[in-house]
JSON list of C-alpha atoms in Angstrom, two decimals:
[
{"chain": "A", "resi": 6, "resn": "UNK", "atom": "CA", "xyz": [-19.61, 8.68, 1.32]},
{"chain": "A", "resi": 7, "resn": "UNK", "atom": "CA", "xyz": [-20.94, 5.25, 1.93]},
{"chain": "A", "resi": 8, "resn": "UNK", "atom": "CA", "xyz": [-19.91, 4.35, 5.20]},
{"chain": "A", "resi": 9, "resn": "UNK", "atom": "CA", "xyz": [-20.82, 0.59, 5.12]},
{"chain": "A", "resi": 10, "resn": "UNK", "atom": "CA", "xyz": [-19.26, -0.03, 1.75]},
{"chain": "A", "resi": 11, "resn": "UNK", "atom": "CA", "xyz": [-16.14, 1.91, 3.02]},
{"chain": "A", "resi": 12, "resn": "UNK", "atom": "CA", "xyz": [-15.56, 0.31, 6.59]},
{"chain": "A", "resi": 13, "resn": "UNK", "atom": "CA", "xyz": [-16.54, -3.36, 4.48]},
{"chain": "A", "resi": 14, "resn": "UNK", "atom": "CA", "xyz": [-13.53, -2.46, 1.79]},
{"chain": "A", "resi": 15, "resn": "UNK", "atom": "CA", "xyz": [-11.19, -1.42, 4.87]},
{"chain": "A", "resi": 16, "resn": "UNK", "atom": "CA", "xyz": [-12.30, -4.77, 6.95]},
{"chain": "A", "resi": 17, "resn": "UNK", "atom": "CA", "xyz": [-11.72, -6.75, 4.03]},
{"chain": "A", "resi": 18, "resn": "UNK", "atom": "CA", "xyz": [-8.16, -5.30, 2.70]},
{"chain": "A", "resi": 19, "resn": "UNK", "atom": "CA", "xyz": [-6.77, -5.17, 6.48]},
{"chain": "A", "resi": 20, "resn": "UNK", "atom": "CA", "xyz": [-7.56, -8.65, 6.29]},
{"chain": "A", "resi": 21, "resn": "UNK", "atom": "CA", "xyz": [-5.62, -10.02, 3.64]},
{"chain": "A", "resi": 22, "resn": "UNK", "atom": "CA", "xyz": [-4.03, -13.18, 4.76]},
{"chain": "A", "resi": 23, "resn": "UNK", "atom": "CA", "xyz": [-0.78, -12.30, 3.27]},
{"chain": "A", "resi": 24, "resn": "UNK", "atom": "CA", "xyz": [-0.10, -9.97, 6.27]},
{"chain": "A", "resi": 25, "resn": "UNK", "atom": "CA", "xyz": [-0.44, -12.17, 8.69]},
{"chain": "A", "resi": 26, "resn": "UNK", "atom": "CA", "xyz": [1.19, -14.85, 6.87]},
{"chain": "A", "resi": 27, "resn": "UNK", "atom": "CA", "xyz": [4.63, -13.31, 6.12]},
{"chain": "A", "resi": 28, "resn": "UNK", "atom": "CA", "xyz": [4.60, -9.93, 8.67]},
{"chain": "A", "resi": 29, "resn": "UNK", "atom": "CA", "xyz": [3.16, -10.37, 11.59]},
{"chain": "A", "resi": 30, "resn": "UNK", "atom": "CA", "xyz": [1.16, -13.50, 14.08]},
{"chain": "A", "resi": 31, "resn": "UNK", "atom": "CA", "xyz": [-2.74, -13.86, 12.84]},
{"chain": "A", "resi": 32, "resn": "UNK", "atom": "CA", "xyz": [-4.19, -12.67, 16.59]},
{"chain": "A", "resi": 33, "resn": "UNK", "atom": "CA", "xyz": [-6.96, -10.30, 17.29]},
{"chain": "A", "resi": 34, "resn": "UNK", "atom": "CA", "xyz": [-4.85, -7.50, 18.66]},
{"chain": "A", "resi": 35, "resn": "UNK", "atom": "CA", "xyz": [-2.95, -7.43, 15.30]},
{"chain": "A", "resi": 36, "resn": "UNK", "atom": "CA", "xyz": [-6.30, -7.58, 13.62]},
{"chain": "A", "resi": 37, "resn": "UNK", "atom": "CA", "xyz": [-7.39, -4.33, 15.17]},
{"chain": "A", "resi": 38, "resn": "UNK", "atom": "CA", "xyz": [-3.74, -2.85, 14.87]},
{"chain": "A", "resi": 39, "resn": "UNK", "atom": "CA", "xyz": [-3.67, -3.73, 11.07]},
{"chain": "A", "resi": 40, "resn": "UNK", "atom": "CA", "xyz": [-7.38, -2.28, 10.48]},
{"chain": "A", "resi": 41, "resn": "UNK", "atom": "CA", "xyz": [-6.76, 1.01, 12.84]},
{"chain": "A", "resi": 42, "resn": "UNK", "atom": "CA", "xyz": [-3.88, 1.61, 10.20]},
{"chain": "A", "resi": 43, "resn": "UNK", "atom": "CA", "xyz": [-5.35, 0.88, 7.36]},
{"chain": "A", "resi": 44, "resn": "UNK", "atom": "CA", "xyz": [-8.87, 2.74, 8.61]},
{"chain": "A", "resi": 45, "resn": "UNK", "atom": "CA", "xyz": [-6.20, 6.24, 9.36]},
{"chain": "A", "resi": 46, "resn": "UNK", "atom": "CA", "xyz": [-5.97, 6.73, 5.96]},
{"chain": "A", "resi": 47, "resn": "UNK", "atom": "CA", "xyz": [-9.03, 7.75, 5.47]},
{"chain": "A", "resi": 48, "resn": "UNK", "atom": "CA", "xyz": [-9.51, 9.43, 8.55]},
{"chain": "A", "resi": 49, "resn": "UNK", "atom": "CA", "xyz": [-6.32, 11.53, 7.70]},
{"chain": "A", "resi": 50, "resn": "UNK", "atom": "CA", "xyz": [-8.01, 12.40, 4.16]},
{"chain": "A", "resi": 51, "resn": "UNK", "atom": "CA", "xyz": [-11.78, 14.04, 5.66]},
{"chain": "A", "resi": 52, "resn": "UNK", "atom": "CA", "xyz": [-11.44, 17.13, 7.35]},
{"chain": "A", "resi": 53, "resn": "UNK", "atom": "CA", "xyz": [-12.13, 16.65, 11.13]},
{"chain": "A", "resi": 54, "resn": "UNK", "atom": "CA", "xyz": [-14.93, 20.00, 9.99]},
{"chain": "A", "resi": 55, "resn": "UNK", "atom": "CA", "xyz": [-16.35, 17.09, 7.61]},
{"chain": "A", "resi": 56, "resn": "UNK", "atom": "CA", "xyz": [-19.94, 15.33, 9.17]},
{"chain": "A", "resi": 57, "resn": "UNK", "atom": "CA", "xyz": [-18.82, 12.13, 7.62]},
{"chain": "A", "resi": 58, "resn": "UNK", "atom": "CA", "xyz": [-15.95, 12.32, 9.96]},
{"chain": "A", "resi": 59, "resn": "UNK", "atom": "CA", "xyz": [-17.82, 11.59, 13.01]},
{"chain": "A", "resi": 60, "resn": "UNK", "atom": "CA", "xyz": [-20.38, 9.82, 11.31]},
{"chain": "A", "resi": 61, "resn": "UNK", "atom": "CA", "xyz": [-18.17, 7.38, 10.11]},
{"chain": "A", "resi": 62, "resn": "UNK", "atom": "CA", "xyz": [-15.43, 7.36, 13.53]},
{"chain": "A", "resi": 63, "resn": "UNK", "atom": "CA", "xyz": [-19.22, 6.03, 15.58]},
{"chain": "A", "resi": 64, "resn": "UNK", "atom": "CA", "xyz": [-19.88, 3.77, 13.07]},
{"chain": "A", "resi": 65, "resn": "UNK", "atom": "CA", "xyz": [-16.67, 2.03, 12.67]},
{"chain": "A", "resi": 66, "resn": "UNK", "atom": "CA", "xyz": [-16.17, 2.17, 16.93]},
{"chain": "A", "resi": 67, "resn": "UNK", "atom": "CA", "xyz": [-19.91, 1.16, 16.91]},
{"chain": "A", "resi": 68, "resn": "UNK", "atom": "CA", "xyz": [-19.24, -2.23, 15.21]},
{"chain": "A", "resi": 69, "resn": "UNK", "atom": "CA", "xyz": [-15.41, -3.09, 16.86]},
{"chain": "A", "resi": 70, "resn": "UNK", "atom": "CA", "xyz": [-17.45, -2.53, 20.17]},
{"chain": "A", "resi": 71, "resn": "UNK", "atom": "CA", "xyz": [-20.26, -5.06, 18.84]},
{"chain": "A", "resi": 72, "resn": "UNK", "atom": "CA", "xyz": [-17.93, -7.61, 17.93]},
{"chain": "A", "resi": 73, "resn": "UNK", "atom": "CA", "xyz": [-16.26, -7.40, 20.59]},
{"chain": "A", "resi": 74, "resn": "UNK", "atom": "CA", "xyz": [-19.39, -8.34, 22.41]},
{"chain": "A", "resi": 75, "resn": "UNK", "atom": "CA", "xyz": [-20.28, -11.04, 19.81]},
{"chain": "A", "resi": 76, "resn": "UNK", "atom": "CA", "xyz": [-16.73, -12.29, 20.79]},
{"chain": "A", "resi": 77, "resn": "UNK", "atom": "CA", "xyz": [-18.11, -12.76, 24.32]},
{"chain": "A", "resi": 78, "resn": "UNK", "atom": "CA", "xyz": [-16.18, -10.00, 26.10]},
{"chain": "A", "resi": 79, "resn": "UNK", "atom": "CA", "xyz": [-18.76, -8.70, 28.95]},
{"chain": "A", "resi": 80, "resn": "UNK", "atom": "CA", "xyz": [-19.27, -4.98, 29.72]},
{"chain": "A", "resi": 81, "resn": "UNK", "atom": "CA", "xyz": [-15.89, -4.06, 31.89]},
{"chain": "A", "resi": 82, "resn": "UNK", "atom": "CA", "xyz": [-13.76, -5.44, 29.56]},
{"chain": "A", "resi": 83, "resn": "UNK", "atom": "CA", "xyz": [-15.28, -4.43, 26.16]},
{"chain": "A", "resi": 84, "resn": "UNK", "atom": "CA", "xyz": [-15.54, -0.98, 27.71]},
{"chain": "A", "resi": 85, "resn": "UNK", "atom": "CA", "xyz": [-11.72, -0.93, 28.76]},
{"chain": "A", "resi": 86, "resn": "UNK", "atom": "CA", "xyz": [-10.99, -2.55, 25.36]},
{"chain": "A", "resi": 87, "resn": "UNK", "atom": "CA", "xyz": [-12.70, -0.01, 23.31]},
{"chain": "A", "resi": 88, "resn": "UNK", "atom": "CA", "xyz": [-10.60, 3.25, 26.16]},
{"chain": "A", "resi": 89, "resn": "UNK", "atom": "CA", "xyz": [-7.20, 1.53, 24.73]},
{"chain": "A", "resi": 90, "resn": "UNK", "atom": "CA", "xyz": [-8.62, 1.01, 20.53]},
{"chain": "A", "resi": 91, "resn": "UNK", "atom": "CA", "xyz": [-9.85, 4.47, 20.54]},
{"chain": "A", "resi": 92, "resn": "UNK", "atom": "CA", "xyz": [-6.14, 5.74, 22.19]},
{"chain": "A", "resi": 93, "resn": "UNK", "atom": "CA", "xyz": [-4.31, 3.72, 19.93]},
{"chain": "A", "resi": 94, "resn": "UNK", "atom": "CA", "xyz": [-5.94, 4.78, 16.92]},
{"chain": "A", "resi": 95, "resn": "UNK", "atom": "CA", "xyz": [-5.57, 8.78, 17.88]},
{"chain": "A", "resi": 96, "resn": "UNK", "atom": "CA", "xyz": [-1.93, 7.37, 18.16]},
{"chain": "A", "resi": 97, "resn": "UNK", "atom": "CA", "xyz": [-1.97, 5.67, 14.66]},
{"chain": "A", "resi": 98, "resn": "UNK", "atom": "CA", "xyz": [-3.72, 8.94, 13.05]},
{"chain": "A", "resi": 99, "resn": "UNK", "atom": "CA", "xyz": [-0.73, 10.65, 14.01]},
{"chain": "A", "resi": 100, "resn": "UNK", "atom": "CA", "xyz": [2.16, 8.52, 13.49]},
{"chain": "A", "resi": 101, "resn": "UNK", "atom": "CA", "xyz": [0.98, 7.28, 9.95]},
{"chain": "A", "resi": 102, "resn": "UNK", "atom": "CA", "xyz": [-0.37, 10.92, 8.87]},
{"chain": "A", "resi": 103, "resn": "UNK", "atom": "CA", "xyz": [2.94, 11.47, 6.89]},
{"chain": "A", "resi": 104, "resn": "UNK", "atom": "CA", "xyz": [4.13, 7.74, 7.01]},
{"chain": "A", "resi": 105, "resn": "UNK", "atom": "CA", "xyz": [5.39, 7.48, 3.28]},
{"chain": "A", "resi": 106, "resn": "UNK", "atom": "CA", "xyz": [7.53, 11.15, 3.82]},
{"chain": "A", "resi": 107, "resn": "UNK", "atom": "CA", "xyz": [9.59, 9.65, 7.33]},
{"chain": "A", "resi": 108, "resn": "UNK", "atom": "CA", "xyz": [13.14, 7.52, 6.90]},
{"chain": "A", "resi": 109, "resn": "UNK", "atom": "CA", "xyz": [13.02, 4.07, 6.91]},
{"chain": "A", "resi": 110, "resn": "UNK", "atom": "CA", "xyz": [14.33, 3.68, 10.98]},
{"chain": "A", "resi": 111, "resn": "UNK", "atom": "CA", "xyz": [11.50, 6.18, 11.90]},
{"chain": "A", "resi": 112, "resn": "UNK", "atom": "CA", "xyz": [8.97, 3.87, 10.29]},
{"chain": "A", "resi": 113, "resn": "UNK", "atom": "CA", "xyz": [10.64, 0.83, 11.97]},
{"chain": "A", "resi": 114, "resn": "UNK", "atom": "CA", "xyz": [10.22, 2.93, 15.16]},
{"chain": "A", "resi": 115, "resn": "UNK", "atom": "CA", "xyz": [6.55, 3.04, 14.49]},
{"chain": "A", "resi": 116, "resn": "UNK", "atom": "CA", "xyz": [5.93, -0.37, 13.62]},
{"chain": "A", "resi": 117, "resn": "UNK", "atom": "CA", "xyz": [7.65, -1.41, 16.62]},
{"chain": "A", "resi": 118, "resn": "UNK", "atom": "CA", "xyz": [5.57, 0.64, 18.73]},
{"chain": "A", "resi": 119, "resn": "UNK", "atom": "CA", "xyz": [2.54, -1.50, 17.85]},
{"chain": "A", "resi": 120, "resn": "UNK", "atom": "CA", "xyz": [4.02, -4.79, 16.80]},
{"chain": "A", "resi": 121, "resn": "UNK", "atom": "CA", "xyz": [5.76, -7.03, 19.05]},
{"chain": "A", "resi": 122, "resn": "UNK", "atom": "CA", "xyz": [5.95, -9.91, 16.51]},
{"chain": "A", "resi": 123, "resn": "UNK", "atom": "CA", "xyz": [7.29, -8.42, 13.15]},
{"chain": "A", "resi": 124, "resn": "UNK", "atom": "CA", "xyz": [8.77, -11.43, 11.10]},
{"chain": "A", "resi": 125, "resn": "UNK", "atom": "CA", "xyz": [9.73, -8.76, 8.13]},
{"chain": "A", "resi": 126, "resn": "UNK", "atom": "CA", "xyz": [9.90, -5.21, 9.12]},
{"chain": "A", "resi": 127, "resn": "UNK", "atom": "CA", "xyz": [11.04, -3.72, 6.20]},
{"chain": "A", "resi": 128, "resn": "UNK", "atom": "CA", "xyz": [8.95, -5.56, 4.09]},
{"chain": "A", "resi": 129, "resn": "UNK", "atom": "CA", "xyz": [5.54, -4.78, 6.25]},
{"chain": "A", "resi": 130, "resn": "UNK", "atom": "CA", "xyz": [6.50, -1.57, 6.04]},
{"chain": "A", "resi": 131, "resn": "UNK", "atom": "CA", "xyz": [6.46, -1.52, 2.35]},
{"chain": "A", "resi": 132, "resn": "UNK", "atom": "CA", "xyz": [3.10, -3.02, 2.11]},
{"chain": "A", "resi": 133, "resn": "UNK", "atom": "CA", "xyz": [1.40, -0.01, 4.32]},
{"chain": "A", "resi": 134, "resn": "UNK", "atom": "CA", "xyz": [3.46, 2.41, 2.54]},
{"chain": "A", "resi": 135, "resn": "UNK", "atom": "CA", "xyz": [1.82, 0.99, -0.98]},
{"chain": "A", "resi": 136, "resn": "UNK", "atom": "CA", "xyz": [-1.55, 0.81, 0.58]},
{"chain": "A", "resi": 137, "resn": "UNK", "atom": "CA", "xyz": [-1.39, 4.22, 1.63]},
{"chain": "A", "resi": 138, "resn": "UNK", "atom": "CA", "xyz": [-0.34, 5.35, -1.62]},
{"chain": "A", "resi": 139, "resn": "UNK", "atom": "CA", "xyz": [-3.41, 3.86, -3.38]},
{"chain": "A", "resi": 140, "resn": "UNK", "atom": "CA", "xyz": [-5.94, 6.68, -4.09]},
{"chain": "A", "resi": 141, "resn": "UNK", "atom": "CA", "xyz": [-9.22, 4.60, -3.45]},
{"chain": "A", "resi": 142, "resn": "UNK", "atom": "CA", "xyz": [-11.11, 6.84, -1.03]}
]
């Protein structure tokens, strides 16, 4: 597994300026939300047993707490920051582990829970479902 190449591909799709667009306001919280999604997929494909697992979970919490910093957040902050990311993506691991299997008002329910700001529910929902569905781990 190459870990840079993998959280670079993740970054970059989470990213797409189509989301942000037409689903949901362009802010750093949805940013994060968008990229802890995106980044459970393959976290809900290795086995926890795996070494890549943790190796790649301190990488990718490595760099979010980095650029954080680079953002100009000081210690306290970054460090409460990085408490509620790492939370909310044990959260996300669970509630988009079977995502695509659910009914359509349970994944509502779930978007909701993260997403204050959802211009096109049904429609963002789509787009995870068909990124999750793409085999390229």
């Amino acid at each position: 597994m190459d870990i840079l190449n993998l959280y670079n591909k993740t970054l970059t799709e989470s990213r797409n300026p189509i989301i942000y667009e037409k689903y949901i306001d362009d802010n750093l919280n949805n940013k994060i939300l968008i990229f802890l999604i995106f980044l459970s997929k393959i976290f809900n494909k290795i086995k926890k047993t795996d070494d890549n697992y943790q190796k790649f979970f301190d990488y990718i919490f490595n760099r979010i707490e980095t650029d954080l910093r680079e953002l100009g957040y000081g210690d306290m902050s970054v460090n409460k920051k990085m408490k509620v990311i790492v939370t909310k993506f044990y959260s996300i691991l669970i509630d988009f582990k079977n995502y695509q299997k659910i009914s359509e008002e349970e994944k509502y329910d779930i978007l909701r829970k993260y997403f204050t700001d959802i211009r096109k529910i049904e429609d963002l929902s789509v787009y995870i479902i068909d990124y999750l569905s793409i085999d390229n781990v």
